[in-house]
Short mmCIF file of C-alpha atoms in Angstrom, two decimals:
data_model
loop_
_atom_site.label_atom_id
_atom_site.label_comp_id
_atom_site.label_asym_id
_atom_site.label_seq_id
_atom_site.Cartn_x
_atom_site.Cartn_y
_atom_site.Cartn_z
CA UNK A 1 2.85 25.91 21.22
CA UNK A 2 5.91 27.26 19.46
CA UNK A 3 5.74 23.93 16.80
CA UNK A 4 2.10 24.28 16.70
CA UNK A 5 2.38 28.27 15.46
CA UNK A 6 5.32 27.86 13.31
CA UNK A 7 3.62 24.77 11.72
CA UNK A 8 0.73 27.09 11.02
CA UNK A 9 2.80 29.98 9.74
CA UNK A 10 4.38 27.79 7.08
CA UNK A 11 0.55 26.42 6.02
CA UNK A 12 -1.03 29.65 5.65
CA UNK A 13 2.10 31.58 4.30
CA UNK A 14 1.77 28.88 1.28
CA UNK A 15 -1.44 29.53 0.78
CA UNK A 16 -1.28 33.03 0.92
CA UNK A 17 1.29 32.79 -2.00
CA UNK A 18 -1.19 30.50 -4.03
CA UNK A 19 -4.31 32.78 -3.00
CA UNK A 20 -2.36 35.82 -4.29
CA UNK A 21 -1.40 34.16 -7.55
CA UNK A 22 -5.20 33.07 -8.19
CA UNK A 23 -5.90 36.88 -8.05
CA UNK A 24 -6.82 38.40 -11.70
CA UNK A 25 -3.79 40.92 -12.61
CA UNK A 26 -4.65 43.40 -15.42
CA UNK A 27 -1.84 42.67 -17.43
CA UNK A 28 -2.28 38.79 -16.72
CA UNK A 29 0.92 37.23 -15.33
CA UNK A 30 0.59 33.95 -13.56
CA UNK A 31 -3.10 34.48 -12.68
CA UNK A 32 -3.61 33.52 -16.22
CA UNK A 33 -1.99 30.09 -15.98
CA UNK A 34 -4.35 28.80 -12.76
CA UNK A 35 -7.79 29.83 -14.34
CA UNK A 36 -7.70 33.39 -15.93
CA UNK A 37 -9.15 32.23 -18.88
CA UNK A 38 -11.97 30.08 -16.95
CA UNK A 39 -12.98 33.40 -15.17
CA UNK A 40 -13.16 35.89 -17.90
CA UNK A 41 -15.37 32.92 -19.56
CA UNK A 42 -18.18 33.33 -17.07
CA UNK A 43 -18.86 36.83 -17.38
CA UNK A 44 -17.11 38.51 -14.92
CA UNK A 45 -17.30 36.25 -12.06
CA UNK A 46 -17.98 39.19 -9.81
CA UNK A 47 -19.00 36.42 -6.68
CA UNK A 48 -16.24 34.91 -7.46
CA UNK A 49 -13.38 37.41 -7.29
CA UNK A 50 -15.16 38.44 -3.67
CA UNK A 51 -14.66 35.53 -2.30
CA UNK A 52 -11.50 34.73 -2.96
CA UNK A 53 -10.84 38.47 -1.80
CA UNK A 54 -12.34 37.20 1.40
CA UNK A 55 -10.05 34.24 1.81
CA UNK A 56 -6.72 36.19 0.79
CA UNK A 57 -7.74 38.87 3.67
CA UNK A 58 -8.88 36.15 6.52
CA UNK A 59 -5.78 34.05 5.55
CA UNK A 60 -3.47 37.43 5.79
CA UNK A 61 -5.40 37.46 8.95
CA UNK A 62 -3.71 33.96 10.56
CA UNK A 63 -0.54 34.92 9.23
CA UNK A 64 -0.65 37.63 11.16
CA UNK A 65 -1.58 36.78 14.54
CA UNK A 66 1.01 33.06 13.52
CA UNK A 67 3.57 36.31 13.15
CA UNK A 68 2.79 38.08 16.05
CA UNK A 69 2.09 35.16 18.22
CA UNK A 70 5.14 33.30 17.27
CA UNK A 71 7.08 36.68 18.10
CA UNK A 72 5.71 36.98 21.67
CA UNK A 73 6.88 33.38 22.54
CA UNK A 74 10.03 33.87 21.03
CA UNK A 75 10.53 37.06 23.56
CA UNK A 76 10.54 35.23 26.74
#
């Protein structure tokens, strides 16, 4: 179980890097290198920048409960 949670941890704390580093900044930064330009193209993208709101929070989500989970195993 231990294996199975860090194994999880490590997946979703990746992609909660890459998820964050999609994000549209307002002075650019690194959003700008994975599709900044592609998204201001297409007229907001409104649907788009929800979504991947969606998927940062419900990934932050698993983290957390890999995090707390892990911590409760550890304990005993």
């Amino acid at each position: 179980m231990t294996v199975g949670l860090s194994i999880a941890l490590i997946i979703a704390s990746i992609l909660m890097i890459l998820l964050v580093l999609l994000h549209r900044a307002k002075g650019g930064g690194l959003s700008t290198l994975f599709g900044g330009g592609v998204s201001s193209s297409l007229g907001g993208s409104s649907v788009v920048e929800k979504n991947l709101d969606r998927l940062t929070v419900l990934v932050g989500a698993v983290w957390f409960v890999c995090i707390i989970g892990l911590g409760l195993l550890l304990k005993n």
